[in-house]
Amino acid sequence: MARALPPHTWENGFKKPIQASATPWVWKNDEQDDDPHSFVTPPSKELLTSTAHNRVGINVIRTWPTMFDGTNNPHGTPDWWKPSDEVDVLIVGAGPSGLEVALSLARQGVSFRIIDKAPTPLIAGRADGVQPRFLETVATWGLASEIAEEGPLIERTAIYLDGKKLLFNRSHQCDSRYRGLHIITQGQIERIFIRDLARHKSLVERERILSKYTVEGQGEYPVRATVKNERTGQEDIVRAKYLVGSDGAASSIRKSLSIPFDGVSTDIYWGIMDCVFETDYPHAWVFGSVISSKHGGCVIIPREDGYIRLYTQLDVSQTGPIAAARQQSDASFAEAGGRVEIETVTPEEVLEQANRIFAPYKLKFAAPLSWFAIWKISERVARSYSSHDNRVHLVGDAAHVHSVMGAFGLNASILDAANLAWKLGLAAKNLADPQALLPTYSLERREHAVRVIEVSGAYLRFVTGSAMPVPNLRNFDALGSSSKANGHQTNGHTNGHTNGVNGHSSDANGDSKQVHLHVESTSASADSPPRTQEDALNFLAKFFQAHGQFLLGVDCPYATSPISPQTAPLLSSPAPVKLNNGVRAPNPRLCFSDNQTGYLYDLFEGPPKFHILVFGSSFRGEQVRNNIAKLSSVLSSNTGFWTRYGGQDRFTLTVVVKRMPFEAGDDALLDDLTHKLGAKVVFDDRQPDEDAHTTYGANHTKGGVVVIRPDLWVGVTAFPHEAEKIGGYFDGFLVPV
């Protein structure tokens, strides 16, 4: 949402603008109504969206403090909000990553509190696009459609080099139902999440900070946190089983753990403007880049209502164009040293730089700025995402920061949150062994962040012309001897040790223990970014072939661990399915009944359930039926893993058959699976080159079983008669009920 919504009417059945001063959302009762319980429209508030403005005017957004400001509700907190002093999880930071952890915990019945130092949700700016994997994740929470339908869908890319078209083609294509990059502002996502939390009787505690905490032994609530209300000065003690630090790039929690924030601070600055532009550039409302060999690069992201997010590379050196222009207009500038302080750069100066890059095309402001900011790019990853005792965990920017290229900030954060939250939920309820399960969070998510640095860093250097090497964050020997497979060694966060987290002195990009790396570039980067048309096209062809699916979130394999065991070679012998462990579970179309079709994920309940997916082919072959009958027998027994770990409270069971719905009614084995185990039988009636059996590479002779984790990654695969193998997988980290 770039600006306050203008008033509209739907009197004729469609949305139609009306007088700008109208307020149709304010209920005006034409009749005399003295009923104190009648609806009264809550008060709204208009807030400036940008700290800097252009000559066209100022921009505001309308917000509703009673809905979105949590404990800062001007009418006071609602009667139903009763925070406890003892919770399973305390979340520090209510940006997207912290809110996402909360959304998942709420659906698991796990108690939590979430605090944030800001008085309101984000007003404008920051992240602005979500990948297909983001939407597949929030779909399990029931929120995908609202997010996906907010803004434009990006599925084309245009790139210009030195005033000439380099590329204009389809892009952002994958097998997800949510094709393309979906544009939505971070502030709007936060408001969607906050409304959802209110439905679960939870509020964000505003203007609260974590002033200190201790971890005291292994009691039920070992985390003892002091939460301070910055408005009143009041301090409260909150006891928790786990602490989640979603407190941003300057994370005080990360610093309190002495976890290094390894990487580099680049010399690349972006001037960022959300605005409507008047321009003769032919692809102004198409996602892409405009690159000048002399002046740097711009990135274009089309927004809602004709707005554009324009990233413009800035040269703030004493010999750069901004300094030269200032010297021409102000002789005292050179006398004062000729240094461009980054906080003094104006929107007009950023626009001038954009015009240098866009030449021969021109841009000018056609509306007030919705947002303006100057960002310096840092590329950093926390050496571990978890404390050594797995009581404290980092998510989002607290764990990784990187270039905007690829829209990874918001999208990597939700994968952090989804990965961590189901594990915390099981551990908090004593349904999983925390020492087996929780270390997999840092193992899986840090590796993904390192690849984000490599991929987004390579693309950043292509667009900006920087020859700075991409940091090598895979080499733990280079990072220092404190790295371990499960975390780090630290002087802080020992049992009984007090961790002060407020007022820690540090720059916004890291802490005193970070390692600055300027090492050989990885295979994803380029030592000397190409600038000829031919070389640039070759770079783009290789880059998108290697990383296109990663840029959409669907190519994200996880390393071997108790929840992602090593995959047996798929070609060495007949396999139950042709699918690696630790990868995204494919989401093919299926028939659910005579009158309904959908996608596989539509059948899955959200965390913390595991999904047992059984492929039965036509369900007529003797071997496949015998194998599934053996599986059914084990699942139905009192000693099998199904019963041992909670049955339908822990698992869903889906049987995919190559039949029509009307053919399944008289099958005793299918009836057994349905009535005893609550199985959902679905029908794979699409043509063979696009059906679910082919998608998963299922074995038609013997059948196949895929265990899909709560975060929609493949856990393990087996033949239906290998119930002991499936049970052994769960024995590695679950606790019997």
C-alpha angles and dihedrals in degrees: 000000000000099000144002110299110256117231119269140176130218095193092125095043097265137074112273129172118243136187110322093231093055121110106196091166091067109090112226114187109213091197127070105264120179094167106125090205096059117115117272119188108246116239118268128209132208117220132188109250099201135046090211129044140197130227093269093072142260131309129219137187125210117232137175112225094192089060104037111022097076112200089005089071104141089220092054129252118311121258092246094061108095110159116200126223088224120054138158094239134018112202118201110200128034101212117119096288095050092044090049092054088050093050091054094045091049090057091051095052090245115149118236146155124214123202133184134184094220119092093222141013116277110296101202145339135023118091118022113172140053127207126225091259090056090056093045087055098048089044088072086059093048095247105103100099095052092051097040094051098050103088145359124317114234114214101137130068129198123189125184126191121197093341096312129104110256099172139359114169148117114296144165092052122155141141094267118113085234098067117185135015111300116215119222130140121250091236091056091050090051091052091050090051093046092053089051092051090052088058086057092049095253131128134191109246101227129211090016125133134187102242096180143338141189134201108219116193123292103304122138092272105025096162111086109189130185109213116194126202102220092198097055102018091233117146125207131187116231121188117205141169092223138017123212119200110207092151101128138252093316089051111178090196092057090050093048088057091050089233109160118236097216124199141058142301104221128213090238119115127188124204104207124201131175106198148119109263132198107218146150092217102123098220101041093133095045123091112251150086138283113206130193119191089212105037107028132242146309128204121210124205115178113224136191123292094020094302122140130205103219120191111195123190111232131208104206095170122124089253096045128109095260091056091045093051092049091049091053093051098037122034091191090063092074091043089056091056102276093251119149109220106210094225090058096059109117132212090248091056091050090050090051090053091048089054090053090054095043095048128169084030121071135216133192135173115270099174140019115285114268091195139358129186143150115222130188112208118239125179111203140145127192110245089231131012094208141049116251091256092046093235094115125047136181126220136179121353090356086069104033142009126185148147121311089237108116095017090256102148099077093029097051089047095059090051088052091050096044091047095049102038099061090048092050090047094055093043094048091053092047090244094122137037103255093204090057100037109033098056088063089070096069092036093056104035100042091056090054092050091052090055090048089056091050097046100039089041093055092050091045091055091048092054097040099037092234117157092196109129119247108248116255103228096165095075105085091182089062091046093055142271095278094081120108134176089253105038131297147295113260141175090221137061100045120148108289093008117135116229114201109204105169122087096008108166112236144117118264094256103058146315142278093276099053119121116230111215128198100167139143112305118255125242089267094063137065125229091209112022112225120251105175116092092243096048092045092052091049090051092049093047093053094040097053094041089055100037109019095107092042088057088060095048097244097102100068114126119184126220126254113284140136089284095042108037121190113282118240113239104277095214099045094081139346107302129207089233135355097240133110123236115249097032132112111283107242116243109215127176118262141177113247100183143334090291107030141060130176145137129302093246090059087073095054124093116216129257139354096029125099117217120226106203116193123192112205103171110209089339089229102093112103096226097049091047092050091049093050090045089057090050091049091051093053093045091050095049124098092235101047124105092255093064094032093061102038110285114225091001088066105025143042119205121209123180117198115201135179094235141101117257093248090056096062101063100089100042111116094199093052089046089052092052092046100046101036100036104023092242120176112222113207131181127238098204100148121111115284097253092060106026127116094255091058092042090057095034089236121190108245094194101050103015126230141241126209122190108210117198123229089259091055098254123130111259105181139331130217144156113271092250091054094083091142090061090051091046091049090055092057092041087065095070114357124091120222114252 
